[in-house]
Structures are given as C-alpha cells and as structure tokens.
Amino acid sequence: MNTLCYYQNLIKKLTKQQDLTNEEFTALLTCEDRAVTDFLTQRARAVREKHYGKDVYIRGLIEFTNHCRNNCYYCGIRRGNDKAQRYRLTREEILSCCEQGYQLGFRTFVLQGGEDAYFTDKRLSELVFAIKNRFPDCAITLSIGEREKESYEAFFAAGAERFLLRHETADQAHYQSLHPAEMSFDHRMQCLNDLRTIGYQVGCGMMIGSPGQTPEHLLKDLRFLQDFQPEMVGIGPFIPQHDTPLAKYPAGTATLTVRLLAIIRLLLPKVLLPATTALGTIDSLGRQKGLLAGANVLMPNLSPTNVRKKYALYDNKICTGEEAAECIRCLTRQVDSTGYHITINRGDSIVFMERKK
Ligand code: SAM
Ligand code: FES
C-alpha cells in the first residue's frame, strides 16, 4: 500500500468510526503531504454539508470588558500587562451593540471578556436578562471564564444558554506551563463539567501551536473532545502578543489549524466549529480555508470601534477598524467566495436539540 492510500484509509476509518488508534491519530496530525490534506479537507467538507448543508452561522461577539484578574502567560489582556488600556462597556452600550447586531441579522450574541470582578453575578444576570427580554428570539452565549457553579446557574436562570470556555490544552503539565500556579487545570475541567450539568450548550477548545505544544498534547486534546463531546469547539492558532511573557514564541500555523479543524469535523460530525478571527489574522484567507475544511461558524465583532484595539489578546488582530455593518459585508463576500452562505438564525447545536427532544 502506498503512503497516500494508507492515509486515505485512515481518513475513511475516522469518518466511519469517529475514532482512530493513538498511532493513527498521531500520523494524521503530523502528515504534511498536500494530497493527504486535500483528501482530509474534502472529507470534512462532505460531512459538514451532510449535517449543515451550505449554511454558515454567525455569532455577534461583544468584547464587553478587558479587565481580568488572571495572568495567563499568552494573553494580551492579562492582569500583569500594565500597557493594556482597560475598558468596560456600560449596560446601555452592550444593549446598543445587540440592537445594531439584530438589525444586521445576528440571532446569537456572545458576551466575552476577562474575569472582571465588576461584573458580579447580580450585574451580569441582570444584563443577560435585559438582553433576553429585548431580543427573545436570540441566544446568549457567555465567554467570561471560570466562576463557581452557583454563578453559572444564576446566568442560566437569567437566560444564557451557551457557554464557551476553552480548555486550552488537555495536558495538565502543558496547562501549568501556560498559566501561573494560581490557575488550575482541575478547576477549568470542573467548570466545564458544571456547565454541562446545568444544561448549557458548551464550547471548549485549544490554541494550536501554543508554546511547548507537541503532537502528543494534540492527541490528548482529541481524546478529551471525544470524551467530553462538546457542542462547540473553538480552536485558533496561538499568536504572540508583544507585552506578554510568551512574546518571543512563534505563532501557530494556519496549515496545522486547518488540519485540526478537518480532523475535529470528522471526530465530532455535528459539532459547531468556528473559523476564528485568529485564523484570519495569521492568514488573510484563513477563515475561508477553515470553512472549506469543515468549519461552519463565524464570530464577527460587534464591539464599538473605539474599544476594539484595546481587546488586544494577540498582535495584529484583524477587523479592529471597521464598523459592524462593514465587517458583515466583508465577511459575506468571503463566505460567498467559498460557495457557502450566511444564514440568519440562532444556529443551535443539532446534537443538543436532538438530546433535548
Ligand atoms: N476570560 C475568558 C476565558 O478565559 O475563557 C474569555 C476571554 S479569553 C481572552 C478567550 C480566548 O482567547 C482564550 O480562551 C484563549 O484561547 C484565546 N487567546 C488568548 N490569548 C491568545 C493568543 N495570544 N493567541 C491566540 N489566542 C489567544
Ligand atoms: Fe484573562 Fe486573558 S488572562 S482574558
């Protein structure tokens, strides 16, 4: 059997069984052959189209605060970065972002921010309730980091239905190398389990090419995804930010990120899979490549333009200048060029909806 045949058989096996041996996964993760990649992305596209047709779901991202109590070594808004210009949006500003987003066709709002003590459970629950009250046909996703179970319960009761909390890496030692000792891998995992138990649609995910990451770590990530079965997986390349401890490390590559997107589509056929802004930042065609490798979600920015540059998680982040309306026009052109199209609906996880029936 020649090499291409061997890999084609692996990809067919993964498509059929949603599983491979450790050796087979590692072979696929590390294979750089162009013909293999083409076959892999083509298979991922077919699976994505089987479940989601040509639809691309959009989520309006509102980066509502860049204050953070954490000090993740990779992140530009970490507590220790005294160059970061801090801001937090008011309730009125957030509601106005939602209003603008609604007019543009968004039916999901993602509230993302650092772990900001100003947003107590009460304040955040009231905010979620106000958004839900004004836009009852929309879904609210929170991406606000780690809290206790009672807090997550309060937000859920207020109307938040989805939660994104990337696990960052499924290897405990690698996790500790990317975070200060005060942050714990076990607590992150506990949070993901709490969110699932409460009834959220849960998203996890990891950075690709983060400092110290090896194929063994990525294999552990795949095993974790297989075990946890998240409704959404957010992956994007690590990109250094010049005022962080990891400033000197190289960025992850678009090639490896796209390969991971395709593998994850085959591993979790019905998962919601965004082509992230970070992917569009390291490669100007990154988001299109992601969509053509199994991704089916985009998360354009709805934050007011005057704060966009301040939410600088990594260097050279794209889409920090345009108004939301211009962003969506540009994205629509990019999506159209792939043969897919943006749809206006909540874009719930089909696995989740099937489970609920
Ligand atoms: N505080 C929330 C949390 O911890 O989930 C949400 C905000 S946090 C900035 C969102 C995600 O940004 C992180 O989960 C991380 O994967 C990603 N991120 C942070 N710094 C990054 C970097 N330098 N390159 C790529 N992604 C980064
Ligand atoms: Fe808190 Fe990045 S360190 S959002």
Short mmCIF file of C-alpha atoms and ligand atoms in Angstrom, two decimals:
data_model
loop_
_atom_site.label_atom_id
_atom_site.label_comp_id
_atom_site.label_asym_id
_atom_site.label_seq_id
_atom_site.Cartn_x
_atom_site.Cartn_y
_atom_site.Cartn_z
CA MET A 1 0.00 0.00 0.00
CA ASN A 2 1.46 3.40 -0.91
CA THR A 3 1.55 6.30 1.57
CA LEU A 4 -1.42 8.18 0.12
CA CYS A 5 -3.53 5.01 0.26
CA TYR A 6 -2.56 4.48 3.91
CA TYR A 7 -3.70 7.99 4.87
CA GLN A 8 -6.85 7.81 2.77
CA ASN A 9 -7.79 4.63 4.62
CA LEU A 10 -7.17 6.36 7.96
CA ILE A 11 -9.40 9.27 6.95
CA LYS A 12 -12.13 6.91 5.75
CA LYS A 13 -11.89 4.98 9.02
CA LEU A 14 -12.15 8.21 11.06
CA THR A 15 -15.17 9.30 9.01
CA LYS A 16 -16.89 5.99 9.58
CA GLN A 17 -15.96 5.25 13.18
CA GLN A 18 -15.17 8.69 14.65
CA ASP A 19 -12.12 7.03 16.12
CA LEU A 20 -8.54 6.01 15.39
CA THR A 21 -5.75 4.45 17.42
CA ASN A 22 -3.24 6.80 19.08
CA GLU A 23 -0.65 5.91 16.44
CA GLU A 24 -3.09 6.61 13.62
CA PHE A 25 -4.17 9.96 15.07
CA THR A 26 -0.54 10.98 15.51
CA ALA A 27 0.24 10.00 11.92
CA LEU A 28 -2.66 12.15 10.68
CA LEU A 29 -1.79 15.09 12.94
CA THR A 30 1.77 15.19 11.67
CA CYS A 31 1.28 14.41 7.98
CA GLU A 32 2.16 17.40 5.82
CA ASP A 33 1.52 15.79 2.45
CA ARG A 34 -0.58 18.05 0.21
CA ALA A 35 -2.62 15.23 -1.35
CA VAL A 36 -3.46 13.86 2.11
CA THR A 37 -4.55 17.32 3.31
CA ASP A 38 -6.75 17.75 0.23
CA PHE A 39 -8.40 14.39 0.83
CA LEU A 40 -8.88 15.20 4.54
CA THR A 41 -10.47 18.62 3.96
CA GLN A 42 -12.67 17.26 1.18
CA ARG A 43 -14.00 14.54 3.54
CA ALA A 44 -14.55 17.09 6.32
CA ARG A 45 -16.48 19.31 3.91
CA ALA A 46 -18.69 16.42 2.86
CA VAL A 47 -19.55 15.61 6.50
CA ARG A 48 -20.23 19.26 7.28
CA GLU A 49 -22.53 19.55 4.24
CA LYS A 50 -24.35 16.35 5.19
CA HIS A 51 -25.38 17.89 8.53
CA TYR A 52 -25.43 21.64 7.89
CA GLY A 53 -25.75 21.96 4.11
CA LYS A 54 -24.10 25.17 2.94
CA ASP A 55 -25.20 27.25 5.93
CA VAL A 56 -22.73 29.33 7.92
CA TYR A 57 -23.93 30.51 11.32
CA ILE A 58 -22.86 33.89 12.61
CA ARG A 59 -22.47 34.99 16.23
CA GLY A 60 -22.09 38.63 17.21
CA LEU A 61 -19.10 38.93 19.53
CA ILE A 62 -19.29 41.68 22.13
CA GLU A 63 -15.99 42.11 23.94
CA PHE A 64 -17.55 43.85 26.90
CA THR A 65 -14.59 44.15 29.29
CA ASN A 66 -10.84 43.74 29.10
CA HIS A 67 -10.30 43.86 32.86
CA CYS A 68 -9.04 40.50 34.04
CA ARG A 69 -7.93 39.05 37.36
CA ASN A 70 -6.00 36.28 35.58
CA ASN A 71 -2.47 36.32 34.32
CA CYS A 72 -2.39 33.72 31.51
CA TYR A 73 1.11 33.93 30.02
CA TYR A 74 -0.14 34.15 26.41
CA CYS A 75 -2.90 36.70 26.75
CA GLY A 76 -2.61 40.41 25.94
CA ILE A 77 -5.25 41.48 28.49
CA ARG A 78 -3.69 39.55 31.39
CA ARG A 79 -3.64 41.34 34.73
CA GLY A 80 0.13 41.83 34.59
CA ASN A 81 0.07 43.76 31.31
CA ASP A 82 0.20 47.35 32.53
CA LYS A 83 0.33 48.60 28.93
CA ALA A 84 -3.22 47.38 28.28
CA GLN A 85 -5.71 50.25 28.22
CA ARG A 86 -8.58 48.95 30.29
CA TYR A 87 -12.25 49.48 29.46
CA ARG A 88 -15.62 48.05 30.26
CA LEU A 89 -18.81 48.71 28.30
CA THR A 90 -21.91 50.02 30.05
CA ARG A 91 -25.18 48.14 30.01
CA GLU A 92 -26.54 50.69 27.50
CA GLU A 93 -23.52 50.28 25.22
CA ILE A 94 -23.90 46.50 25.31
CA LEU A 95 -27.61 46.69 24.54
CA SER A 96 -26.89 49.09 21.70
CA CYS A 97 -24.35 46.59 20.23
CA CYS A 98 -27.08 43.94 20.37
CA GLU A 99 -29.59 46.29 18.73
CA GLN A 100 -27.19 47.02 15.89
CA GLY A 101 -26.37 43.32 15.59
CA TYR A 102 -30.03 42.35 15.49
CA GLN A 103 -30.63 44.76 12.59
CA LEU A 104 -27.69 43.15 10.76
CA GLY A 105 -29.19 39.67 11.14
CA PHE A 106 -27.46 38.32 14.25
CA ARG A 107 -29.55 35.97 16.39
CA THR A 108 -26.77 34.97 18.79
CA PHE A 109 -24.80 37.35 20.96
CA VAL A 110 -21.57 36.25 22.60
CA LEU A 111 -20.59 38.27 25.65
CA GLN A 112 -16.86 37.78 26.01
CA GLY A 113 -14.50 39.34 28.48
CA GLY A 114 -11.75 38.99 31.01
CA GLU A 115 -12.61 37.78 34.51
CA ASP A 116 -13.80 41.16 35.74
CA ALA A 117 -14.99 41.39 39.36
CA TYR A 118 -17.10 44.46 38.50
CA PHE A 119 -19.50 42.08 36.74
CA THR A 120 -20.84 40.41 39.85
CA ASP A 121 -23.34 37.59 39.48
CA LYS A 122 -26.12 40.11 40.06
CA ARG A 123 -24.90 42.64 37.47
CA LEU A 124 -24.24 40.01 34.84
CA SER A 125 -27.53 38.20 35.46
CA GLU A 126 -29.39 41.49 35.10
CA LEU A 127 -27.57 42.20 31.87
CA VAL A 128 -28.35 38.75 30.45
CA PHE A 129 -31.98 39.15 31.49
CA ALA A 130 -32.21 42.59 29.84
CA ILE A 131 -30.77 41.30 26.55
CA LYS A 132 -33.05 38.26 26.58
CA ASN A 133 -36.03 40.44 27.36
CA ARG A 134 -35.33 42.79 24.48
CA PHE A 135 -34.33 40.06 21.98
CA PRO A 136 -36.33 36.97 22.97
CA ASP A 137 -35.61 35.19 19.68
CA CYS A 138 -31.84 35.39 20.23
CA ALA A 139 -29.44 33.08 22.04
CA ILE A 140 -26.95 34.44 24.56
CA THR A 141 -23.54 32.87 24.89
CA LEU A 142 -21.22 33.73 27.75
CA SER A 143 -17.44 33.56 27.49
CA ILE A 144 -16.34 35.02 30.80
CA GLY A 145 -14.00 32.40 32.21
CA GLU A 146 -14.15 30.48 35.46
CA ARG A 147 -16.82 31.01 38.12
CA GLU A 148 -18.44 28.85 40.74
CA LYS A 149 -21.35 26.58 39.82
CA GLU A 150 -23.89 28.80 41.60
CA SER A 151 -22.87 31.74 39.41
CA TYR A 152 -23.23 29.69 36.23
CA GLU A 153 -26.65 28.60 37.49
CA ALA A 154 -27.71 32.22 38.03
CA PHE A 155 -26.70 33.21 34.48
CA PHE A 156 -28.51 30.20 33.07
CA ALA A 157 -31.66 31.11 35.01
CA ALA A 158 -31.37 34.66 33.64
CA GLY A 159 -31.43 33.37 30.06
CA ALA A 160 -27.88 32.46 28.99
CA GLU A 161 -28.00 29.15 27.13
CA ARG A 162 -24.49 28.64 25.83
CA PHE A 163 -21.02 28.96 27.33
CA LEU A 164 -17.59 28.99 25.74
CA LEU A 165 -14.69 28.02 27.96
CA ARG A 166 -11.68 26.76 26.07
CA HIS A 167 -9.85 24.06 27.96
CA GLU A 168 -6.67 25.49 26.27
CA THR A 169 -4.83 22.16 26.48
CA ALA A 170 -5.86 18.78 27.83
CA ASP A 171 -2.42 18.07 29.23
CA GLN A 172 -2.09 19.16 32.84
CA ALA A 173 1.67 19.89 32.74
CA HIS A 174 1.28 21.84 29.49
CA TYR A 175 -1.63 23.77 31.04
CA GLN A 176 0.57 24.72 34.01
CA SER A 177 3.34 25.89 31.64
CA LEU A 178 0.92 28.35 30.01
CA HIS A 179 -0.66 29.63 33.24
CA PRO A 180 0.59 30.85 36.61
CA ALA A 181 0.43 28.47 39.58
CA GLU A 182 -2.72 30.17 40.93
CA MET A 183 -4.67 28.80 37.95
CA SER A 184 -5.65 25.17 37.99
CA PHE A 185 -6.34 22.70 35.22
CA ASP A 186 -8.64 20.74 37.52
CA HIS A 187 -10.77 23.81 38.21
CA ARG A 188 -11.08 24.56 34.49
CA MET A 189 -12.26 20.97 33.94
CA GLN A 190 -14.61 21.27 36.92
CA CYS A 191 -16.13 24.40 35.34
CA LEU A 192 -16.71 22.60 32.04
CA ASN A 193 -18.41 19.74 33.86
CA ASP A 194 -20.56 22.16 35.90
CA LEU A 195 -21.66 23.97 32.74
CA ARG A 196 -22.65 20.68 31.14
CA THR A 197 -24.58 19.54 34.25
CA ILE A 198 -26.51 22.81 34.41
CA GLY A 199 -27.71 22.38 30.85
CA TYR A 200 -25.66 24.84 28.80
CA GLN A 201 -24.59 24.13 25.23
CA VAL A 202 -20.88 24.01 25.99
CA GLY A 203 -17.91 25.01 23.86
CA CYS A 204 -14.32 24.14 24.69
CA GLY A 205 -11.18 24.30 22.58
CA MET A 206 -7.47 24.94 22.44
CA MET A 207 -4.87 27.14 20.84
CA ILE A 208 -2.90 25.48 18.06
CA GLY A 209 0.87 25.86 18.21
CA SER A 210 0.94 27.26 21.73
CA PRO A 211 4.46 27.27 23.22
CA GLY A 212 5.58 23.77 24.17
CA GLN A 213 2.70 22.05 22.36
CA THR A 214 3.58 18.64 20.87
CA PRO A 215 1.58 16.15 18.76
CA GLU A 216 1.09 14.15 22.00
CA HIS A 217 -0.68 17.15 23.51
CA LEU A 218 -2.91 17.50 20.46
CA LEU A 219 -3.70 13.79 20.68
CA LYS A 220 -4.78 14.33 24.30
CA ASP A 221 -6.94 17.24 23.14
CA LEU A 222 -8.66 14.99 20.60
CA ARG A 223 -9.23 12.30 23.23
CA PHE A 224 -10.65 14.93 25.58
CA LEU A 225 -13.03 16.23 22.87
CA GLN A 226 -14.09 12.67 22.10
CA ASP A 227 -14.82 12.04 25.75
CA PHE A 228 -16.48 15.39 26.61
CA GLN A 229 -18.49 15.67 23.37
CA PRO A 230 -18.82 19.48 23.44
CA GLU A 231 -21.50 21.19 21.38
CA MET A 232 -18.87 23.60 20.06
CA VAL A 233 -15.10 23.56 19.60
CA GLY A 234 -13.25 26.86 19.29
CA ILE A 235 -9.71 26.47 18.01
CA GLY A 236 -7.34 29.07 16.67
CA PRO A 237 -3.59 29.50 16.32
CA PHE A 238 -1.58 30.88 19.21
CA ILE A 239 -0.35 34.35 18.19
CA PRO A 240 2.23 36.12 20.35
CA GLN A 241 1.35 39.45 21.94
CA HIS A 242 4.34 41.73 22.41
CA ASP A 243 3.67 42.67 26.07
CA THR A 244 3.26 39.11 27.39
CA PRO A 245 5.80 36.59 28.76
CA LEU A 246 5.33 34.46 25.60
CA ALA A 247 6.01 37.38 23.23
CA LYS A 248 9.09 35.74 21.70
CA TYR A 249 7.47 32.44 20.77
CA PRO A 250 6.44 31.75 17.17
CA ALA A 251 2.78 31.75 16.17
CA GLY A 252 0.93 28.55 15.36
CA THR A 253 0.37 27.94 11.66
CA ALA A 254 -2.75 28.16 9.53
CA THR A 255 -1.90 24.78 7.99
CA LEU A 256 -1.95 22.93 11.31
CA THR A 257 -5.06 24.82 12.48
CA VAL A 258 -6.94 23.92 9.29
CA ARG A 259 -5.82 20.29 9.62
CA LEU A 260 -7.17 20.21 13.17
CA LEU A 261 -10.47 21.73 12.05
CA ALA A 262 -10.88 18.97 9.49
CA ILE A 263 -9.95 16.21 11.96
CA ILE A 264 -12.37 17.61 14.56
CA ARG A 265 -15.18 17.75 11.97
CA LEU A 266 -14.65 14.04 11.30
CA LEU A 267 -14.33 13.21 15.00
CA LEU A 268 -17.47 15.14 16.04
CA PRO A 269 -19.52 15.29 12.84
CA LYS A 270 -22.30 17.57 14.13
CA VAL A 271 -20.19 19.93 16.22
CA LEU A 272 -20.35 23.72 15.79
CA LEU A 273 -16.93 24.73 14.57
CA PRO A 274 -15.89 28.35 14.11
CA ALA A 275 -13.30 29.61 11.65
CA THR A 276 -11.80 32.06 14.12
CA THR A 277 -10.52 35.62 13.85
CA ALA A 278 -7.08 34.37 14.95
CA LEU A 279 -7.02 32.07 11.90
CA GLY A 280 -7.93 35.06 9.71
CA THR A 281 -5.15 37.04 11.39
CA ILE A 282 -2.25 34.69 10.59
CA ASP A 283 -3.52 34.03 7.06
CA SER A 284 -5.61 36.51 5.09
CA LEU A 285 -7.53 33.58 3.58
CA GLY A 286 -7.58 31.68 6.87
CA ARG A 287 -11.29 31.89 7.56
CA GLN A 288 -12.18 30.77 4.03
CA LYS A 289 -9.71 27.87 4.36
CA GLY A 290 -11.34 26.99 7.68
CA LEU A 291 -14.82 26.98 6.15
CA LEU A 292 -13.55 24.74 3.36
CA ALA A 293 -12.15 22.31 5.94
CA GLY A 294 -15.34 21.72 7.92
CA ALA A 295 -15.87 24.93 9.93
CA ASN A 296 -19.44 26.25 9.91
CA VAL A 297 -19.49 29.26 12.26
CA LEU A 298 -18.09 32.81 12.16
CA MET A 299 -17.94 35.18 15.09
CA PRO A 300 -17.60 38.74 13.80
CA ASN A 301 -17.06 41.59 16.18
CA LEU A 302 -19.96 43.79 17.29
CA SER A 303 -17.97 45.76 19.88
CA PRO A 304 -17.89 49.54 19.42
CA THR A 305 -14.96 50.50 17.18
CA ASN A 306 -13.41 52.77 19.83
CA VAL A 307 -12.63 49.76 22.10
CA ARG A 308 -11.74 47.11 19.52
CA LYS A 309 -7.98 47.72 19.53
CA LYS A 310 -7.96 47.55 23.33
CA TYR A 311 -9.15 43.94 23.31
CA ALA A 312 -5.70 43.00 22.04
CA LEU A 313 -5.33 39.35 23.01
CA TYR A 314 -2.60 38.96 20.38
CA ASP A 315 -0.73 41.17 17.88
CA ASN A 316 -2.13 42.38 14.54
CA LYS A 317 -5.70 41.23 15.24
CA ILE A 318 -7.85 41.84 12.17
CA CYS A 319 -11.23 43.61 11.97
CA THR A 320 -10.40 46.17 14.66
CA GLY A 321 -11.18 49.18 12.46
CA GLU A 322 -14.43 48.52 10.66
CA GLU A 323 -17.96 49.24 11.83
CA ALA A 324 -20.05 46.10 12.40
CA ALA A 325 -22.04 46.71 9.20
CA GLU A 326 -18.85 46.91 7.12
CA CYS A 327 -17.49 43.78 8.85
CA ILE A 328 -20.52 41.73 7.94
CA ARG A 329 -20.47 42.96 4.33
CA CYS A 330 -16.82 41.93 4.04
CA LEU A 331 -17.45 38.56 5.70
CA THR A 332 -20.44 37.91 3.45
CA ARG A 333 -18.17 38.36 0.42
CA GLN A 334 -15.59 36.00 1.94
CA VAL A 335 -18.23 33.36 2.70
CA ASP A 336 -19.81 33.68 -0.76
CA SER A 337 -16.40 33.01 -2.31
CA THR A 338 -16.40 29.57 -0.67
CA GLY A 339 -19.80 28.58 -2.08
CA TYR A 340 -21.40 28.69 1.37
CA HIS A 341 -23.80 31.34 2.68
CA ILE A 342 -24.51 33.11 5.94
CA THR A 343 -27.91 32.25 7.44
CA ILE A 344 -30.00 34.28 9.83
CA ASN A 345 -31.00 32.01 12.70
CA ARG A 346 -29.87 31.04 16.19
CA GLY A 347 -27.81 28.18 14.86
CA ASP A 348 -28.27 25.82 17.81
CA SER A 349 -26.23 22.66 18.13
CA ILE A 350 -28.13 19.88 16.38
CA VAL A 351 -26.81 17.28 18.81
CA PHE A 352 -28.09 19.35 21.71
CA MET A 353 -31.53 19.80 20.14
CA GLU A 354 -31.76 16.06 19.40
CA ARG A 355 -30.78 15.27 23.00
CA LYS A 356 -33.44 17.62 24.34
CA LYS A 357 -36.29 16.01 22.35
N1 SAM B 1 -11.73 35.12 30.00
C1 SAM B 1 -12.46 34.21 29.19
C2 SAM B 1 -11.86 32.83 29.26
O1 SAM B 1 -10.86 32.63 29.90
O2 SAM B 1 -12.44 31.92 28.68
C3 SAM B 1 -12.66 34.65 27.77
C4 SAM B 1 -11.66 35.56 27.17
S1 SAM B 1 -10.16 34.77 26.67
C5 SAM B 1 -9.24 36.15 26.10
C6 SAM B 1 -10.66 33.96 25.16
C7 SAM B 1 -9.64 33.08 24.49
O3 SAM B 1 -8.67 33.85 23.82
C8 SAM B 1 -8.83 32.18 25.37
O4 SAM B 1 -9.56 31.05 25.73
C9 SAM B 1 -7.59 31.87 24.52
O5 SAM B 1 -7.67 30.59 23.94
C10 SAM B 1 -7.62 32.98 23.45
N2 SAM B 1 -6.35 33.72 23.45
C11 SAM B 1 -5.84 34.47 24.44
N3 SAM B 1 -4.60 34.92 24.08
C12 SAM B 1 -4.33 34.42 22.86
C13 SAM B 1 -3.21 34.49 21.99
N4 SAM B 1 -2.11 35.16 22.32
N5 SAM B 1 -3.30 33.86 20.80
C14 SAM B 1 -4.41 33.19 20.45
N6 SAM B 1 -5.50 33.07 21.25
C15 SAM B 1 -5.45 33.67 22.44
FE1 FES B 2 -7.93 36.88 31.36
FE2 FES B 2 -6.84 36.55 29.07
S1 FES B 2 -5.86 36.49 31.00
S2 FES B 2 -8.88 37.07 29.44
#
